[in-house]
mmCIF file of C-alpha atoms in Angstrom:
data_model
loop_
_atom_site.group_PDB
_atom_site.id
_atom_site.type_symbol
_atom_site.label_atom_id
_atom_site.label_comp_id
_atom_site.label_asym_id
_atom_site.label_seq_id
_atom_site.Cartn_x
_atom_site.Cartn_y
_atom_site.Cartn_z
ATOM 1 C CA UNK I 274 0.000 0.000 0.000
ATOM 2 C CA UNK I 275 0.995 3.627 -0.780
ATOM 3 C CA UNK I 276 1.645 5.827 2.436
ATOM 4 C CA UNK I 277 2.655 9.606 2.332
ATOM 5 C CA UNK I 278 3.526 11.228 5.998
ATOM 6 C CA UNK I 279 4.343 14.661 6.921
ATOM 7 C CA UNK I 280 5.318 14.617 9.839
ATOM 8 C CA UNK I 281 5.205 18.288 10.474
ATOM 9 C CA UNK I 282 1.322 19.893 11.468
ATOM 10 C CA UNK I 283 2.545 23.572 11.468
ATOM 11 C CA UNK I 284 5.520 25.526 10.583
ATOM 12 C CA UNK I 285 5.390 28.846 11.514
ATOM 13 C CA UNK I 286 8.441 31.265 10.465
ATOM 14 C CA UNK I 287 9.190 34.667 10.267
ATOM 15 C CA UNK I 288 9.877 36.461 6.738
ATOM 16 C CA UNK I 289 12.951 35.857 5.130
ATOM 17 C CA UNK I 290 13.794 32.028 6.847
ATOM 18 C CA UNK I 291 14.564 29.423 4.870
ATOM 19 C CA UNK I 292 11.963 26.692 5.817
ATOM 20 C CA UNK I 293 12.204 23.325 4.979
ATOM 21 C CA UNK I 294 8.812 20.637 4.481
ATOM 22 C CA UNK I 295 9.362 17.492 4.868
ATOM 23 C CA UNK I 296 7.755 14.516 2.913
ATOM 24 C CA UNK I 297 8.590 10.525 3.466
ATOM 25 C CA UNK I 298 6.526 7.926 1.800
ATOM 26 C CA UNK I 299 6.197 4.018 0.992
ATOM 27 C CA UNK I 300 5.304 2.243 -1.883
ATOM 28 C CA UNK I 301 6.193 -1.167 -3.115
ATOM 29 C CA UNK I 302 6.246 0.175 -6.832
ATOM 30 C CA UNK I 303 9.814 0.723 -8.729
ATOM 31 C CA UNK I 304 7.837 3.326 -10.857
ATOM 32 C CA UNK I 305 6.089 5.716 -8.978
ATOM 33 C CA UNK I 306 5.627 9.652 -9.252
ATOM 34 C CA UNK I 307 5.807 12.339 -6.415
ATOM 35 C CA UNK I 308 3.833 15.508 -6.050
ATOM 36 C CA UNK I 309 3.686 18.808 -3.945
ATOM 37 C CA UNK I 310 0.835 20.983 -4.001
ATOM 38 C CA UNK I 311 0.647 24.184 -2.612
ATOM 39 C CA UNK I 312 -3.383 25.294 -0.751
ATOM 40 C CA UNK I 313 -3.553 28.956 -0.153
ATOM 41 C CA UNK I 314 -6.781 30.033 2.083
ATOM 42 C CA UNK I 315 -8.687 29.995 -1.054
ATOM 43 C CA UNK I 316 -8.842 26.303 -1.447
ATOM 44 C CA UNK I 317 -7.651 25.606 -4.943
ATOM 45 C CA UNK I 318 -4.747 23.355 -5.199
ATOM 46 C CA UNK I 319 -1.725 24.950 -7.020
ATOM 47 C CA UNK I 320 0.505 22.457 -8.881
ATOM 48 C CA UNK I 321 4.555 22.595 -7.629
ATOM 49 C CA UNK I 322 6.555 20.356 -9.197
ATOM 50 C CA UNK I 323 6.039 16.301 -10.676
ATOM 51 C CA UNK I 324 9.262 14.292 -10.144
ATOM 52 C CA UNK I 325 9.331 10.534 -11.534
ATOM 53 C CA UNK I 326 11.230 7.797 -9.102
ATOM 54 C CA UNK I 327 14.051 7.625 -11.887
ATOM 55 C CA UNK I 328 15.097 11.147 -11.901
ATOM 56 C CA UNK I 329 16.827 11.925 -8.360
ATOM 57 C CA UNK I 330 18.527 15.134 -9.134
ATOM 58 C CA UNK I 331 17.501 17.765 -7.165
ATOM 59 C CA UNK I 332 15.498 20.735 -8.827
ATOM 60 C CA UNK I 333 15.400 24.151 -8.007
ATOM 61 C CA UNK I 334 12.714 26.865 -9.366
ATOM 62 C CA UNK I 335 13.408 30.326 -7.973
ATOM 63 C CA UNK I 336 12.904 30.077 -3.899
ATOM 64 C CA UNK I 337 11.509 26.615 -4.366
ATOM 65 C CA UNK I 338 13.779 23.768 -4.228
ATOM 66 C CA UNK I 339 13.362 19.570 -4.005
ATOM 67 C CA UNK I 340 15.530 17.339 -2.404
ATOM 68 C CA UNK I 341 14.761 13.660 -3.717
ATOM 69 C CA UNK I 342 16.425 11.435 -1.771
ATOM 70 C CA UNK I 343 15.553 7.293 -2.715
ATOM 71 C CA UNK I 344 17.521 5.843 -0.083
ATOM 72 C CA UNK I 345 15.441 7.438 2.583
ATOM 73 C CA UNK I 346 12.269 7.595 0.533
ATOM 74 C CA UNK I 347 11.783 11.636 1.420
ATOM 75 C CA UNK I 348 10.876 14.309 -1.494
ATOM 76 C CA UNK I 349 11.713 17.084 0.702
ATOM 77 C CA UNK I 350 10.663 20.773 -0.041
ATOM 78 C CA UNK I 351 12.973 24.188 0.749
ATOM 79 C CA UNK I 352 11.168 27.733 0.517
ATOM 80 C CA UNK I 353 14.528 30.462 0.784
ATOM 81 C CA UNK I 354 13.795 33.885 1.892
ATOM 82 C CA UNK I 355 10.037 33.035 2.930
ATOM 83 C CA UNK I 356 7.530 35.516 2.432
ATOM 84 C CA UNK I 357 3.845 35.847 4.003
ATOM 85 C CA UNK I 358 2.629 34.743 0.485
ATOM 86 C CA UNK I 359 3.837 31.696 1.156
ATOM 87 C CA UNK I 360 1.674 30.884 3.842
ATOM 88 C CA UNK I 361 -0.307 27.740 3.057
ATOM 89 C CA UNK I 362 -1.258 24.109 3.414
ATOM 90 C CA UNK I 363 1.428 21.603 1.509
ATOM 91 C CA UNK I 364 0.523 19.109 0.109
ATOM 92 C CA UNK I 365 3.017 15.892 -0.417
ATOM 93 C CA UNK I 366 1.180 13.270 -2.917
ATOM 94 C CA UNK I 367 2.412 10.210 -4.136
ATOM 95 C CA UNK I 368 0.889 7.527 -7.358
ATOM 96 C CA UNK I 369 1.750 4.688 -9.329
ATOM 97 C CA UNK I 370 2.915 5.313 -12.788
ATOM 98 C CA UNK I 371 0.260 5.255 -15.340
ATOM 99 C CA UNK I 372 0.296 1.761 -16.997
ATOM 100 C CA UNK I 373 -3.209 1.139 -17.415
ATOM 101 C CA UNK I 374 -4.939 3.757 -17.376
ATOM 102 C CA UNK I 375 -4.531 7.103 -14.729
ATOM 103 C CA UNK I 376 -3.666 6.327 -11.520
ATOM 104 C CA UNK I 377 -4.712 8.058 -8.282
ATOM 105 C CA UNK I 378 -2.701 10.375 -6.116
ATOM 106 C CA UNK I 379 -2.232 9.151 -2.266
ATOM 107 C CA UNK I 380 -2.154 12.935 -0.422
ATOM 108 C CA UNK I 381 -0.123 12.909 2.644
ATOM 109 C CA UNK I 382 -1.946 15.055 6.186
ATOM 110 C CA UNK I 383 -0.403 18.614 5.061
ATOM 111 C CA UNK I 384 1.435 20.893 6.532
ATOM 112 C CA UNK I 385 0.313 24.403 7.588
ATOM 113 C CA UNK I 386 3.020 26.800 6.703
ATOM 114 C CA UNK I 387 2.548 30.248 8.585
ATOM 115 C CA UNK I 388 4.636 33.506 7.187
ATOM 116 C CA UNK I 389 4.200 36.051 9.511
ATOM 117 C CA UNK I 390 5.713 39.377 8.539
ATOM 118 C CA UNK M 130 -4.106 25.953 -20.688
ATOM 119 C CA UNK M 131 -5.564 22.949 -18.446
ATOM 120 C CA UNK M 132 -8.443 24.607 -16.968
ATOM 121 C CA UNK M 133 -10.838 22.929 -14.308
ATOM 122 C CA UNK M 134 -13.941 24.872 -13.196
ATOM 123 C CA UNK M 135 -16.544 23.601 -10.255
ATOM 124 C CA UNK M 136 -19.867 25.122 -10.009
ATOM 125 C CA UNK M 137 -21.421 26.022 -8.026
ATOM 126 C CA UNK M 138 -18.114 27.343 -5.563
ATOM 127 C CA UNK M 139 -20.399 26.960 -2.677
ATOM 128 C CA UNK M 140 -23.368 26.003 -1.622
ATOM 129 C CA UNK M 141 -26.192 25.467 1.520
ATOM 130 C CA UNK M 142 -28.499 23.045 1.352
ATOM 131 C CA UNK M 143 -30.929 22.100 4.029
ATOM 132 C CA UNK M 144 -30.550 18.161 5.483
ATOM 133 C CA UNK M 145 -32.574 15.789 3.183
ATOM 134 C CA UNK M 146 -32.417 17.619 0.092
ATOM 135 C CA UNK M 147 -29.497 16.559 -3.022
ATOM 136 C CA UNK M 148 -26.969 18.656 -4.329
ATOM 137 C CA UNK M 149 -25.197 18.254 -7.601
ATOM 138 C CA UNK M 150 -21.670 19.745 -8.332
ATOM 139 C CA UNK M 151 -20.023 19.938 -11.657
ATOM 140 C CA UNK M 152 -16.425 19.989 -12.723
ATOM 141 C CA UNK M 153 -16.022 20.770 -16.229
ATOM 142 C CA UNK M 154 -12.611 21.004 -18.472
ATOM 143 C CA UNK M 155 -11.912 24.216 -20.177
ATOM 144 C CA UNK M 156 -9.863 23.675 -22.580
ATOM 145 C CA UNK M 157 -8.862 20.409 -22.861
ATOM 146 C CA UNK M 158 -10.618 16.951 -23.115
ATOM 147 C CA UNK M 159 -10.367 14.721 -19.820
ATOM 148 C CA UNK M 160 -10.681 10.768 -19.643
ATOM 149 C CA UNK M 161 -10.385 10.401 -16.255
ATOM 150 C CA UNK M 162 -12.174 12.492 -13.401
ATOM 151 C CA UNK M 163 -11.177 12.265 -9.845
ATOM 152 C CA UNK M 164 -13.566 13.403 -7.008
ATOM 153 C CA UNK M 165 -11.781 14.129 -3.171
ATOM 154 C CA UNK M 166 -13.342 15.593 -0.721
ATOM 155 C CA UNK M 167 -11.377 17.400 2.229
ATOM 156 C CA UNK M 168 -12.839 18.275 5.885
ATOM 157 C CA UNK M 169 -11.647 20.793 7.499
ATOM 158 C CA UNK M 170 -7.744 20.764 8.545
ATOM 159 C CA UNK M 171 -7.451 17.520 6.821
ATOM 160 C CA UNK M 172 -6.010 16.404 3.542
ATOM 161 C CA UNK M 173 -7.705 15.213 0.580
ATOM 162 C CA UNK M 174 -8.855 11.695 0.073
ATOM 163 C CA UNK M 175 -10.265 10.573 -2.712
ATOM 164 C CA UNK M 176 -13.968 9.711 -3.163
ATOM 165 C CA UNK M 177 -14.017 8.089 -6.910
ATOM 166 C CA UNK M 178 -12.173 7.885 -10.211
ATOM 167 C CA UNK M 179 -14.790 8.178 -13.144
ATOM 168 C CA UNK M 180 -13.765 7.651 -16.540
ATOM 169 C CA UNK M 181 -15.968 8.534 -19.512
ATOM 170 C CA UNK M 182 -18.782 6.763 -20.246
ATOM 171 C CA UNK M 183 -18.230 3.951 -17.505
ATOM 172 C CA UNK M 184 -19.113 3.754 -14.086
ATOM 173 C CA UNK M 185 -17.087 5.242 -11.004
ATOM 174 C CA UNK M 186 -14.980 3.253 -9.139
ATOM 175 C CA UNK M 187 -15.447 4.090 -5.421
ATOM 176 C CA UNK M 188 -12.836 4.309 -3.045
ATOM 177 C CA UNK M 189 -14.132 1.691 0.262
ATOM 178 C CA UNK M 190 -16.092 3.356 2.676
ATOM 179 C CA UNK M 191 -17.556 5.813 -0.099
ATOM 180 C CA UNK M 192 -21.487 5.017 -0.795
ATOM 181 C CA UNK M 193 -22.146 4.469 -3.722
ATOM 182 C CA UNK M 194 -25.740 5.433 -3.374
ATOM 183 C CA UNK M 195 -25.286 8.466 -1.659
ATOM 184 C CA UNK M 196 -22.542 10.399 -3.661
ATOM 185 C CA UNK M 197 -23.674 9.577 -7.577
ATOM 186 C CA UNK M 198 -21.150 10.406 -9.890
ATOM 187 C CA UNK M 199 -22.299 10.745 -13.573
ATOM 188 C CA UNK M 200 -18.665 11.155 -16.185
ATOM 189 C CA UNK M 201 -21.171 12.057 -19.594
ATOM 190 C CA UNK M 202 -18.453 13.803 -21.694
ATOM 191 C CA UNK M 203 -15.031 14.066 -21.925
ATOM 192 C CA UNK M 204 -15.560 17.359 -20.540
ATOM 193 C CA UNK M 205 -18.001 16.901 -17.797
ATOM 194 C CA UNK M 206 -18.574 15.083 -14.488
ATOM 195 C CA UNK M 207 -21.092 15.603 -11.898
ATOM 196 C CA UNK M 208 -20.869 14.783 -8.669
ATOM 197 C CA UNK M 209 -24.474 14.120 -6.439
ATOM 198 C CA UNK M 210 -24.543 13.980 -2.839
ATOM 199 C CA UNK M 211 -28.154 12.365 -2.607
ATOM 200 C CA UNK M 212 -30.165 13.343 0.743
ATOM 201 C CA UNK M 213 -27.600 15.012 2.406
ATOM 202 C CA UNK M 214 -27.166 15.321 5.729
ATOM 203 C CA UNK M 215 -24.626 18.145 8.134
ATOM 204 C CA UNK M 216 -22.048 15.450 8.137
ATOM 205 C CA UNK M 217 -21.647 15.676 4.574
ATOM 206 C CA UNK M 218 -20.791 19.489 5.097
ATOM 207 C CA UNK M 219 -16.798 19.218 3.238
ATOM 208 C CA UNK M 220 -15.075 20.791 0.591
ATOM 209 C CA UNK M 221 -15.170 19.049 -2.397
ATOM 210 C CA UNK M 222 -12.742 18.959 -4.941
ATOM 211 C CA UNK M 223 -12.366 17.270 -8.668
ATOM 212 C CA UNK M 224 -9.369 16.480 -10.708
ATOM 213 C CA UNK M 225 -9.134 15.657 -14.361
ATOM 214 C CA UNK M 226 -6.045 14.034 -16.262
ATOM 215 C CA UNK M 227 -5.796 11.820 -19.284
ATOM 216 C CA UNK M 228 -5.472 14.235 -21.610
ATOM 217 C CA UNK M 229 -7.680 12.523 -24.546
ATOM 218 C CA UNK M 230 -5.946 12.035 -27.851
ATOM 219 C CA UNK M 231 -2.734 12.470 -26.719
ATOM 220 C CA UNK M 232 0.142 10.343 -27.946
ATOM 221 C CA UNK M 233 1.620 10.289 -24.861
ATOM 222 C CA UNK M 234 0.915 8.932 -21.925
ATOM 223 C CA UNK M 235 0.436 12.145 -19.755
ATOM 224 C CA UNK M 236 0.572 12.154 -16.218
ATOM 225 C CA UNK M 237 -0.950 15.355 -14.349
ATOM 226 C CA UNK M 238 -4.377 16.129 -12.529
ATOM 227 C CA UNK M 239 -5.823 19.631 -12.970
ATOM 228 C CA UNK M 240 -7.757 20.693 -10.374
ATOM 229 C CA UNK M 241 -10.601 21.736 -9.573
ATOM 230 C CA UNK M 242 -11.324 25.501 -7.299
ATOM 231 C CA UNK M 243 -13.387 23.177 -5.462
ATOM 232 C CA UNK M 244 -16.963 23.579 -3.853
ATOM 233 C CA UNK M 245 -17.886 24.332 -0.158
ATOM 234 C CA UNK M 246 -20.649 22.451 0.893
ATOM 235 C CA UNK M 247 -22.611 23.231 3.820
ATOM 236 C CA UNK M 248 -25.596 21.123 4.926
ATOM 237 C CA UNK M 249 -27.887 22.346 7.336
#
């Protein structure tokens, strides 16, 4: 069975820390994709970043960055200089790769990221 | 591109009475709709996966009779929670992926703004 665990509830930093989100999971498959999502107040999920179980280098897109690490199953997330719009819920998500057909996304619990100026 | 609408955004109902809620592609042509729904503080977990012109599959523990899902178009799914009752009261979200037609297998969800349901 597919598992995704964030162990951190709530982060709460000031503006301008580097904060880092951490994401472990399990799965049994050799193929296998990992997700973050980003939940502002608003609700709507807003996509991050889609890394596949083959590629481990680590990506970086402006503040953002991913550390992918296979040996200890974690997909890690790093937000430098944090501002308050970064305050949100953050998603980890985890599914099979597509073989037959789509496959669902497993969401980890979240964690509530709190900016505060 | 990859645009999901839900309408309505929110909604009150009073307890007994159905709601439907529709998620509709934009601009693109979905085989595969996913339905989560997400209580308050929680995370998502998903409901059903509909594909188009078949029946959902349900995720266990999801009634089958009380949340219809109807996946008439490529473009459309409809979600139904049938009598509902304050425990129902959740955000609801939908996903679509599959892009249809493509050549390549593609692997993203689009989601939904989601709908606020509050039951009375």
């Amino acid at each position: 069975a597919q598992k995704v665990t964030q162990a951190q509830t709530e982060i709460s930093v000031v503006e301008k820390e580097d904060v880092t989100l951490d994401c472990v999971y399990e799965t049994r498959d050799t193929t296998y994709y990992l997700f973050w999502y980003k939940q502002p107040p608003s609700g709507e999920l807003v996509f991050l970043i889609r890394r596949n179980s083959f590629d481990e280098q680590n990506e970086i897109s402006g503040r953002y960055s991913w550390n992918f690490q296979k040996s200890t199953s974690s997909f890690n997330f790093t937000i430098t200089a944090s501002q308050v719009v970064d305050s949100a819920v953050y998603f980890c998500a985890l599914s099979e790769a597509p073989s037959t057909g789509f496959q669902k996304l497993v969401f980890g619990t979240g964690t509530r990221l709190l900016v505060s100026p | 591109g990859a645009v999901v609408s839900q309408h309505p955004s929110w909604v009150i109902c009073k307890s007994g009475t159905s709601v439907k809620i529709e998620c509709r592609s934009l601009d693109f042509q979905a085989t595969t709709m996913f339905w989560y729904r997400q209580f308050p503080k929680q995370s998502l977990m998903l409901m059903a996966t509909s594909n188009e012109g078949s029946k959902a599959t349900y995720e266990q523990g999801v009634e089958k009779d009380k949340f219809l899902i109807n996946h008439a178009s490529l473009t459309l799914s409809t979600l139904t929670v049938t009598s509902a009752h304050p425990e129902d009261s959740s955000f609801y979200i939908c996903s679509a992926g599959g892009l249809a037609g493509a050549t390549q297998p593609t692997y993203e969800q689009y989601f939904g703004p989601g709908t606020r349901l509050t039951v009375t």
